[in-house]
XYZ file of C-alpha atoms in Angstrom:
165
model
C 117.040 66.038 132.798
C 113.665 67.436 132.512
C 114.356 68.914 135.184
C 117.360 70.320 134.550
C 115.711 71.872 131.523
C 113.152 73.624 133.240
C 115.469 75.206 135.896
C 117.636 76.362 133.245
C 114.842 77.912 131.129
C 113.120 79.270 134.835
C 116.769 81.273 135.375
C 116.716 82.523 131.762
C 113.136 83.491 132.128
C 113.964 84.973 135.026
C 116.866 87.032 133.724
C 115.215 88.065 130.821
C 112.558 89.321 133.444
C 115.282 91.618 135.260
C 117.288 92.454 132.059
C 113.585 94.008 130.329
C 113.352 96.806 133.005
C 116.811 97.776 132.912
C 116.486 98.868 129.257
C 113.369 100.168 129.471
C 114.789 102.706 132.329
C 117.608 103.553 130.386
C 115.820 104.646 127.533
C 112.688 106.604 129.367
C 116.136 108.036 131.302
C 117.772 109.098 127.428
C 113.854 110.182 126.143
C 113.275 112.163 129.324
C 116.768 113.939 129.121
C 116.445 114.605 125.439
C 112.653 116.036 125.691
C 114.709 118.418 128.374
C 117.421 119.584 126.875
C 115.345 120.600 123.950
C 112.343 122.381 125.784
C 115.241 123.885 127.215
C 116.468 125.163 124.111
C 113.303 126.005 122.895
C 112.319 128.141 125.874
C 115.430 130.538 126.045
C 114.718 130.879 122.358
C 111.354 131.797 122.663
C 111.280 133.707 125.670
C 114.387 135.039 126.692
C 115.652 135.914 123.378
C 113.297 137.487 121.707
C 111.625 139.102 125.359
C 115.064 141.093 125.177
C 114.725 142.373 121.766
C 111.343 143.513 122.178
C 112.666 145.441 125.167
C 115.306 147.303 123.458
C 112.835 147.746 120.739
C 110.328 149.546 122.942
C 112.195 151.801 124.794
C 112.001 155.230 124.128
C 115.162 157.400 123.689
C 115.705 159.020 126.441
C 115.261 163.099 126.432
C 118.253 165.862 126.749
C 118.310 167.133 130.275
C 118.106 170.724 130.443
C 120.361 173.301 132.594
C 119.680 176.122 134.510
C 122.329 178.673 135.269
C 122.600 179.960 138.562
C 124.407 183.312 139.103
C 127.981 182.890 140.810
C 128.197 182.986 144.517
C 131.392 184.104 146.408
C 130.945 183.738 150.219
C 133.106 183.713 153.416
C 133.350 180.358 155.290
C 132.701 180.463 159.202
C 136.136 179.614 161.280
C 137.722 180.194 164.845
C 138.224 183.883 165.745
C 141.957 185.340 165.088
C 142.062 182.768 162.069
C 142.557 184.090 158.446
C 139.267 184.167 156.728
C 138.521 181.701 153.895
C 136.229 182.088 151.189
C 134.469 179.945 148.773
C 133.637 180.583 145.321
C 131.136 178.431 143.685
C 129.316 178.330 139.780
C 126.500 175.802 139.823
C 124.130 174.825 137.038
C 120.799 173.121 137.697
C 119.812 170.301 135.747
C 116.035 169.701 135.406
C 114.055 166.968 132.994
C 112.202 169.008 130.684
C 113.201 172.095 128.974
C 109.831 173.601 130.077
C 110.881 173.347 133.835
C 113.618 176.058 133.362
C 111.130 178.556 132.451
C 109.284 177.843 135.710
C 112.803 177.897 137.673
C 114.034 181.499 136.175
C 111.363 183.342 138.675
C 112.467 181.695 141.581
C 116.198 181.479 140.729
C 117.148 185.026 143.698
C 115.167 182.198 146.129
C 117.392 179.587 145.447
C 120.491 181.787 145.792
C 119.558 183.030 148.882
C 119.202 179.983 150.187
C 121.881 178.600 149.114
C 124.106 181.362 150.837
C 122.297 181.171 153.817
C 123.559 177.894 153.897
C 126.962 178.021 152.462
C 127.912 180.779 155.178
C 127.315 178.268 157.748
C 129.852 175.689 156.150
C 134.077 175.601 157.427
C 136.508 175.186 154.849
C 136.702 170.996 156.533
C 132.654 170.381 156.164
C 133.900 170.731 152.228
C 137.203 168.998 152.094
C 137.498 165.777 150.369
C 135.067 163.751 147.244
C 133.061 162.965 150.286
C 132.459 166.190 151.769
C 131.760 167.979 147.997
C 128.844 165.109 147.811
C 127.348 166.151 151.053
C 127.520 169.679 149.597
C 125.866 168.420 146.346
C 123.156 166.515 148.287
C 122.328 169.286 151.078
C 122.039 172.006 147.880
C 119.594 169.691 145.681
C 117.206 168.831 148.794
C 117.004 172.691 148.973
C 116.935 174.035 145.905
C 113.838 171.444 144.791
C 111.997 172.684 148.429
C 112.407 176.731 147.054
C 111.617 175.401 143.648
C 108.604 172.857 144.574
C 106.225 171.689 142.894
C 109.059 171.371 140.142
C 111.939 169.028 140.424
C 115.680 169.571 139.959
C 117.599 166.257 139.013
C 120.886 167.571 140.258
C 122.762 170.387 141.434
C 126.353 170.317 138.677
C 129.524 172.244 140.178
C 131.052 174.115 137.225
C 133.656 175.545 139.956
C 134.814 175.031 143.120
C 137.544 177.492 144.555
C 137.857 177.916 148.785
C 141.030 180.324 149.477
């Protein structure tokens, strides 16, 4: 019986061995999730909230572009010979950063609107045609207009009116 005893209190020895660890993982498992979940929390409210704040906070209003009028330009369109002529009428304004970069432009505006008819006379009434081809148009006039008008910068060239006929 003595025996019996001491196998029965070796397996319940033993199973209190193996039981032990089993709750001890559990709860390092629930301590290691909780210590997570609130560095977590503590982090996006730390870092990420306030960081945004102090980002809105910081930013400076941004400044009014300015505009610079550009005299209206009526030219003919190139096509195939025995067609009816076309012509294209155009007002464009030129928007620059600063309000002290028009008074730098104004000199230099009979530049810019000879080059830009040097190049619209070169354009058919189907280089134009379409949202697509009116961006080209945009693009083409605001690399040249801020080479005639270099060192300064224009931000964009602005279509006020488009007619061809």
């Amino acid at each position: 019986m003595a025996d019996k005893d001491e196998a029965e209190g070796g397996a319940e020895a033993s199973e209190e061995v193996v039981a032990k660890p089993k709750g001890k993982l559990k709860l390092i498992l629930a301590v290691v999730l909780v210590l997570v979940v609130l560095g977590g929390g503590l982090g996006w409210f730390f870092f990420l909230r306030h960081h945004g704040e102090e980002q809105h906070a910081e930013a400076p209003p941004p400044k009014p572009s300015a505009f610079v009028e550009v005299p209206d330009m009526l030219v003919n369109l190139v096509g195939l010979p025995g067609e009816r002529v076309q012509y294209l009428k155009l007002k464009i304004v030129l928007e620059v950063k600063e309000e002290k970069q028009v008074e730098t432009i104004k000199p230099n505006l009979p530049r810019v609107t000879d080059i830009f008819q040097t190049y619209l006379r070169e354009l058919r009434a189907s280089d134009i045609g379409g949202s697509a081809g009116l961006f080209r148009l945009r693009e083409e006039l605001t690399k040249r207009v801020n080479a005639a008008v270099s060192p300064d910068k224009v931000a964009a060239v602005l279509f006020k009116e488009i007619v061809v006929q």
